[in-house]
XYZ file of N, CA, C and O in Angstrom:
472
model
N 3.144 27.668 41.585
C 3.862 28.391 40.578
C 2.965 28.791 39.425
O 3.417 29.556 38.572
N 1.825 28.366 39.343
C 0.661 28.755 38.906
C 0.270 29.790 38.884
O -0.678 29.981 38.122
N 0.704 30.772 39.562
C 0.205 32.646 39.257
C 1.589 33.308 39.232
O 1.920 34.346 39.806
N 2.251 32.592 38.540
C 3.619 33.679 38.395
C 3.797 33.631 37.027
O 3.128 33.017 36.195
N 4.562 34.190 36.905
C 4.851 35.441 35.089
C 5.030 34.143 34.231
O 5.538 33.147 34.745
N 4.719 34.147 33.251
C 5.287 32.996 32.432
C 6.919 33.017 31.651
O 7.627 32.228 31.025
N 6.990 34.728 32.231
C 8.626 34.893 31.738
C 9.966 34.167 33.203
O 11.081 33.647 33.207
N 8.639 34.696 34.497
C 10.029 33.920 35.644
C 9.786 32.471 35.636
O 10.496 31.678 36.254
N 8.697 32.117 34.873
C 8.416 30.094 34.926
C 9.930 29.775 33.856
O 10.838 28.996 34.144
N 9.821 30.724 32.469
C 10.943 30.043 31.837
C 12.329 29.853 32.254
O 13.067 28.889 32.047
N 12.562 30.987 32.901
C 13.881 31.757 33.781
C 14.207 30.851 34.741
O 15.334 30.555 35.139
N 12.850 30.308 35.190
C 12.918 29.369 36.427
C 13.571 27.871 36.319
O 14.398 27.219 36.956
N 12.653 27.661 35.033
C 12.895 26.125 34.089
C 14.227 25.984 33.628
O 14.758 24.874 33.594
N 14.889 27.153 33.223
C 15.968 27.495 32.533
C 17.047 26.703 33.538
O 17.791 25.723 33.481
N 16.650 27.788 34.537
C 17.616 27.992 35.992
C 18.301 26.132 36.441
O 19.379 25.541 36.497
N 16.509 25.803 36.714
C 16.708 24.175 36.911
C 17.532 23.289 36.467
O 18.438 22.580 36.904
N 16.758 23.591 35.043
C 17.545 22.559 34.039
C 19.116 22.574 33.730
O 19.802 21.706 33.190
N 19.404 23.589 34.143
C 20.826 23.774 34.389
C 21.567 23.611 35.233
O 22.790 23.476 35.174
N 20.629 23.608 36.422
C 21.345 22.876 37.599
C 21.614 21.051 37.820
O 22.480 20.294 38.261
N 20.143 20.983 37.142
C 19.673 19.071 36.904
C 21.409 18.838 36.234
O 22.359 18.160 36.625
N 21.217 19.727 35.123
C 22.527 18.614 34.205
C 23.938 18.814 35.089
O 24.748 17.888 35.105
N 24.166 19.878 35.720
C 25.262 19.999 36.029
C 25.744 19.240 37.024
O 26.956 19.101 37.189
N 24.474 18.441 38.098
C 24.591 17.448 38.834
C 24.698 16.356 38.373
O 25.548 15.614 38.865
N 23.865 15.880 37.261
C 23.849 14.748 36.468
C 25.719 14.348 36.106
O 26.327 13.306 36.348
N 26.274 15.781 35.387
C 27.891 15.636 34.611
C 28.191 15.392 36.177
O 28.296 14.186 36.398
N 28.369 16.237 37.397
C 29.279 16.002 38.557
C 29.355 14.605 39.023
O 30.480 14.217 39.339
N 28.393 13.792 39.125
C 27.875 12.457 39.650
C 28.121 11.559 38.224
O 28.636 10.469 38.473
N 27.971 11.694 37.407
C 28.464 10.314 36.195
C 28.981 10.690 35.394
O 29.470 9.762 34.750
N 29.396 12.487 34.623
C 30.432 12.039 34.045
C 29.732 12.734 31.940
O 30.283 13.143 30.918
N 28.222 12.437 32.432
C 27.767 12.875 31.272
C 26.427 13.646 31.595
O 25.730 13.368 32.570
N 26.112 14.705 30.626
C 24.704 14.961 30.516
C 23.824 14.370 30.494
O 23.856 13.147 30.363
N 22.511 15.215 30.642
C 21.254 14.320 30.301
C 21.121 14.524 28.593
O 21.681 15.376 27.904
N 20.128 13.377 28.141
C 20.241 13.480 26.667
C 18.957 14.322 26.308
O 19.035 14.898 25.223
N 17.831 14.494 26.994
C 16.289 15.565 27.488
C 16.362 16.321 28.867
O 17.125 16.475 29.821
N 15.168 16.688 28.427
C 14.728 17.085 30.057
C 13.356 17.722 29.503
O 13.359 18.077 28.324
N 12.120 17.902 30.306
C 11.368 18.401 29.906
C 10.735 18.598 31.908
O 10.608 17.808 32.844
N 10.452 20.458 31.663
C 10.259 20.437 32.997
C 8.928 20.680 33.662
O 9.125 21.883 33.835
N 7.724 20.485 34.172
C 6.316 20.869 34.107
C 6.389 21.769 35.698
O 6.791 21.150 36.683
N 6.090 22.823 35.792
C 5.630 23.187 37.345
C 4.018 23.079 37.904
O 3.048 23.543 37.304
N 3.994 22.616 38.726
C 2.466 22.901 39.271
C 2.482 23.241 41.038
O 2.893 22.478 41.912
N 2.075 24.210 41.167
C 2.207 25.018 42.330
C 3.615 25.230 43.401
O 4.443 26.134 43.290
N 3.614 24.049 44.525
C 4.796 24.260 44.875
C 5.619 23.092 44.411
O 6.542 22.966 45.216
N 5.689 22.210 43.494
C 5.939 20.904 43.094
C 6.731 21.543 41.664
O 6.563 22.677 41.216
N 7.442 20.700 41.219
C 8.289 20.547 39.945
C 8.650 19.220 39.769
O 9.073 18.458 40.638
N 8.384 18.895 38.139
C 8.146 17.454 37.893
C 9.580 18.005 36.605
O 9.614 18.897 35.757
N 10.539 17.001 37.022
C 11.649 17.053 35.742
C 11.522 15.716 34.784
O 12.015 14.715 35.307
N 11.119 15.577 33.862
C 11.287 14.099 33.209
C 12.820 14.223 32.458
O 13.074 15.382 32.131
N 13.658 13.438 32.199
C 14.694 13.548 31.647
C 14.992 12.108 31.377
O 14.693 11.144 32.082
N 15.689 12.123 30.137
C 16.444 10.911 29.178
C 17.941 10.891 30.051
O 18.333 11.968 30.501
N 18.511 10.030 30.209
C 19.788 9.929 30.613
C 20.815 9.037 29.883
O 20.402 8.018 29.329
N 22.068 9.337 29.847
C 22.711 7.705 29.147
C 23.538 7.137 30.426
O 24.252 7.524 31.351
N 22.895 5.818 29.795
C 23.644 4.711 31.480
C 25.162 5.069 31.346
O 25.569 5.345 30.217
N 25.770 5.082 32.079
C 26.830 5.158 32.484
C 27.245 3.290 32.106
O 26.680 2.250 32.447
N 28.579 3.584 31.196
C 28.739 1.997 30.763
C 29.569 0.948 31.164
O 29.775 -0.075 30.511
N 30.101 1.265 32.398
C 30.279 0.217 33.599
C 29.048 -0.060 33.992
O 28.866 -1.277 34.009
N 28.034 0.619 34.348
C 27.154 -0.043 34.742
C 26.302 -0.494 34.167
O 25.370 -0.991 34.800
N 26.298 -0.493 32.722
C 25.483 -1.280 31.966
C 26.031 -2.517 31.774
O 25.273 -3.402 31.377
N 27.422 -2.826 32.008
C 28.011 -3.815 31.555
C 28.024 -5.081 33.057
O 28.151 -6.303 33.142
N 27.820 -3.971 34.024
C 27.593 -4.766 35.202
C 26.255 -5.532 35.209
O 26.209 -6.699 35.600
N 25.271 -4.933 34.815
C 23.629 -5.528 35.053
C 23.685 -6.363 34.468
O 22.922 -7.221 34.911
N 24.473 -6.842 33.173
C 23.932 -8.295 32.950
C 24.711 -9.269 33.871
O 24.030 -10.295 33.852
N 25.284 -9.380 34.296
C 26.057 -10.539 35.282
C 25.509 -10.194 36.643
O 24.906 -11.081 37.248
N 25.704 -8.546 37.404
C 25.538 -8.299 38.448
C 24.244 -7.243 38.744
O 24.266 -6.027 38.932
N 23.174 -8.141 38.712
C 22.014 -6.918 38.340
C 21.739 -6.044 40.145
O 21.624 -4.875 40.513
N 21.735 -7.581 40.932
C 21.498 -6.595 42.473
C 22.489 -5.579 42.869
O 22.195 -4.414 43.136
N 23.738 -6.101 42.895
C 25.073 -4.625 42.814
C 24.479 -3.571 41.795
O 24.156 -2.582 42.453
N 24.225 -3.396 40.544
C 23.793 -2.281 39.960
C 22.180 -1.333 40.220
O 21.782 -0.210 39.911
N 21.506 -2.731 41.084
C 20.503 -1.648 41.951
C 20.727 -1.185 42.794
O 19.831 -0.391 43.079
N 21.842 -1.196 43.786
C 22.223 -0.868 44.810
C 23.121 0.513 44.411
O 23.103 1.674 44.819
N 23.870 -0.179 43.456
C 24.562 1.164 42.961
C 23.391 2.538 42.518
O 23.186 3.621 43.067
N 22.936 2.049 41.583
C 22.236 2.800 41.205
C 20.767 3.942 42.646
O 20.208 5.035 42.731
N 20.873 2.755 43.323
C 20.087 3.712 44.470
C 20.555 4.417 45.314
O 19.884 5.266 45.902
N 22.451 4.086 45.649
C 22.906 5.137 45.970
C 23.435 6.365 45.150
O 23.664 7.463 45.656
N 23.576 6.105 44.047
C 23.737 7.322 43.303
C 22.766 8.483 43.098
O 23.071 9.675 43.062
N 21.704 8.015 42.987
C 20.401 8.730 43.484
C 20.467 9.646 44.411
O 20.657 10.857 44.301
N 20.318 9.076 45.215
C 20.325 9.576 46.715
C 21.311 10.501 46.677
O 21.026 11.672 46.932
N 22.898 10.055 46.289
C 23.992 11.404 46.513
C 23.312 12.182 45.133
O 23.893 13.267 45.106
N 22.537 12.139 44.201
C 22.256 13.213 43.162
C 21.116 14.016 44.086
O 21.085 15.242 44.194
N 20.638 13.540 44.419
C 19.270 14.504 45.778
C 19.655 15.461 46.193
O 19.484 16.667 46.012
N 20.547 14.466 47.146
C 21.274 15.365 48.192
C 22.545 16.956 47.250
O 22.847 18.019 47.792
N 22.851 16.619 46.222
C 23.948 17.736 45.615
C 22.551 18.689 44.995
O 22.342 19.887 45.189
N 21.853 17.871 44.334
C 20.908 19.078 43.799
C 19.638 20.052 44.788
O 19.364 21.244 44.650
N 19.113 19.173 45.654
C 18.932 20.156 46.996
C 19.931 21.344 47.259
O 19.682 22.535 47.444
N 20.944 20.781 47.229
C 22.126 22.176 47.685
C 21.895 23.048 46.521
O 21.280 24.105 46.382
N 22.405 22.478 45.922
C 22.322 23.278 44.481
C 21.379 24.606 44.189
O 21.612 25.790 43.943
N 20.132 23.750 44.351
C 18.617 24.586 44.633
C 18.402 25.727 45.389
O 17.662 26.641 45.029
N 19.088 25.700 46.529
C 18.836 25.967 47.742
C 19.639 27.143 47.943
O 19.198 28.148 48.500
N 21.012 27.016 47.422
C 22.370 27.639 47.506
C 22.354 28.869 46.007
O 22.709 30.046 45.941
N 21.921 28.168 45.233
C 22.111 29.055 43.981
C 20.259 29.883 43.692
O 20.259 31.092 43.458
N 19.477 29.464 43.718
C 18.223 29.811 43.532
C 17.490 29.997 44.780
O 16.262 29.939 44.735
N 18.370 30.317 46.421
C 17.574 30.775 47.432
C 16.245 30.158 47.135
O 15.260 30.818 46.805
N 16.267 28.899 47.265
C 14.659 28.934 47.193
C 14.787 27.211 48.288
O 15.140 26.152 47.769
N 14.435 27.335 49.689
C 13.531 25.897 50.323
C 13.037 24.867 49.748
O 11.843 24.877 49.447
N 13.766 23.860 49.497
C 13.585 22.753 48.844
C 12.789 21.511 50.315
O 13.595 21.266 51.213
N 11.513 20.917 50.453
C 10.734 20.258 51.031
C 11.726 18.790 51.268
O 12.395 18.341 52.198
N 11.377 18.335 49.801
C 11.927 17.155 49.838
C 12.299 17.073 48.002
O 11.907 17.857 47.137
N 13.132 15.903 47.845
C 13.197 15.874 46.557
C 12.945 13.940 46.222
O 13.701 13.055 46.623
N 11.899 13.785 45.542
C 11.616 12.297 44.980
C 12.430 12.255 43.818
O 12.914 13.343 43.505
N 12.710 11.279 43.091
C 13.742 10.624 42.456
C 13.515 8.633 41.670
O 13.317 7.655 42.392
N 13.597 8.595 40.565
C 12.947 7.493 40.006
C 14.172 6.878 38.583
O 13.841 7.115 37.421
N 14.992 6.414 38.757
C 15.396 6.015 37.263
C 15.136 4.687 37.105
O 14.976 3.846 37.990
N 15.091 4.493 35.406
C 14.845 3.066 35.282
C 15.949 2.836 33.581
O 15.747 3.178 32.416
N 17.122 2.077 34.299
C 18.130 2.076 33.129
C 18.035 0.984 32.277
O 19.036 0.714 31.613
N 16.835 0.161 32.133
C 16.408 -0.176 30.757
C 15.872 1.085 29.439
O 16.080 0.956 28.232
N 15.318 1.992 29.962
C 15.052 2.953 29.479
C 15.312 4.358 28.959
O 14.920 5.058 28.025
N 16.254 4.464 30.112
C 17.173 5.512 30.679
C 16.589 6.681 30.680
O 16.949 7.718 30.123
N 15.353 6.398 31.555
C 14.124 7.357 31.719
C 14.254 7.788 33.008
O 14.270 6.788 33.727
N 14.361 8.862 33.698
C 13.852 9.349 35.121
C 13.269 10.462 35.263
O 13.506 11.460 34.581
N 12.339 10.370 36.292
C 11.337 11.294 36.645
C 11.885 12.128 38.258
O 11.559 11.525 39.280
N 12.324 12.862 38.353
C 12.497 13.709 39.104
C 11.436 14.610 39.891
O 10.957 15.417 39.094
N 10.894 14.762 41.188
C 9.640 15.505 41.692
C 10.609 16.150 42.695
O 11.509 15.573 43.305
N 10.171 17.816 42.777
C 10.587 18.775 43.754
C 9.892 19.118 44.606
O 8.914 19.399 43.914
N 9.503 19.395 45.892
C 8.976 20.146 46.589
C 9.583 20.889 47.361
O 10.547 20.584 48.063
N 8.869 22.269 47.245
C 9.448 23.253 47.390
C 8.649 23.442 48.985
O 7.457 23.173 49.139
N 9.509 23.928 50.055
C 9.006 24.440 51.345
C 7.845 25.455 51.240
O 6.877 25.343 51.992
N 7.926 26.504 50.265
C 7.092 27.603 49.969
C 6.639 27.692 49.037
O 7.246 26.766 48.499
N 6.101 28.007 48.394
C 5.271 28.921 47.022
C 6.563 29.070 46.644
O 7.438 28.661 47.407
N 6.894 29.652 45.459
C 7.829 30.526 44.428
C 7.604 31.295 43.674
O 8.514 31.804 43.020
């Protein structure tokens, strides 16, 4: 994504980041509280702030393995909706999508790969 316009990178970023949150609200309920999006070739790196969802903050202190479990399937169904998402609304071949939260922090790193160039 490295030799394209810096007006379709914003358009692009725009595009994303609007899809990121709208999966984020469908799956828990709230926005992200950031997002900051970097492209490098066929890859897209999303960093984003999130707020825990507060059942499950209230679960980790008593039930911390149920809230990793939870939490890794929620993931996974956020992948899987924002692949579509990607794919369906921005015609564009999504590779694979990596995925990372850590709700002491309420930090996650999001990585895209894209099947093709863009």
């Amino acid at each position: 994504m490295s030799t394209i316009s810096t007006h379709f990178q914003h358009t692009f970023k725009k595009d994303l980041a609007f899809l990121y949150n709208r999966v984020n609200q469908e799956i828990y309920g709230v926005g992200v509280k950031k997002q900051r999006i970097e492209t490098f070739d066929d890859r897209v790196i999303i960093f984003a702030q999130h707020k825990r969802v507060q059942a499950l903050r209230m679960l980790s202190k008593n039930f911390h393995h149920l809230t990793i479990s939870v939490d890794s399937a929620l993931i996974a169904e956020f992948k899987s909706l924002f692949k579509g998402q990607i794919e369906s609304t921005l015609k564009l071949k999504v590779k694979t999508i990596l995925k990372d939260y850590d709700p002491l922090t309420e930090e996650a790193c999001t990585i895209i790969y894209f099947a093709e160039y863009t």
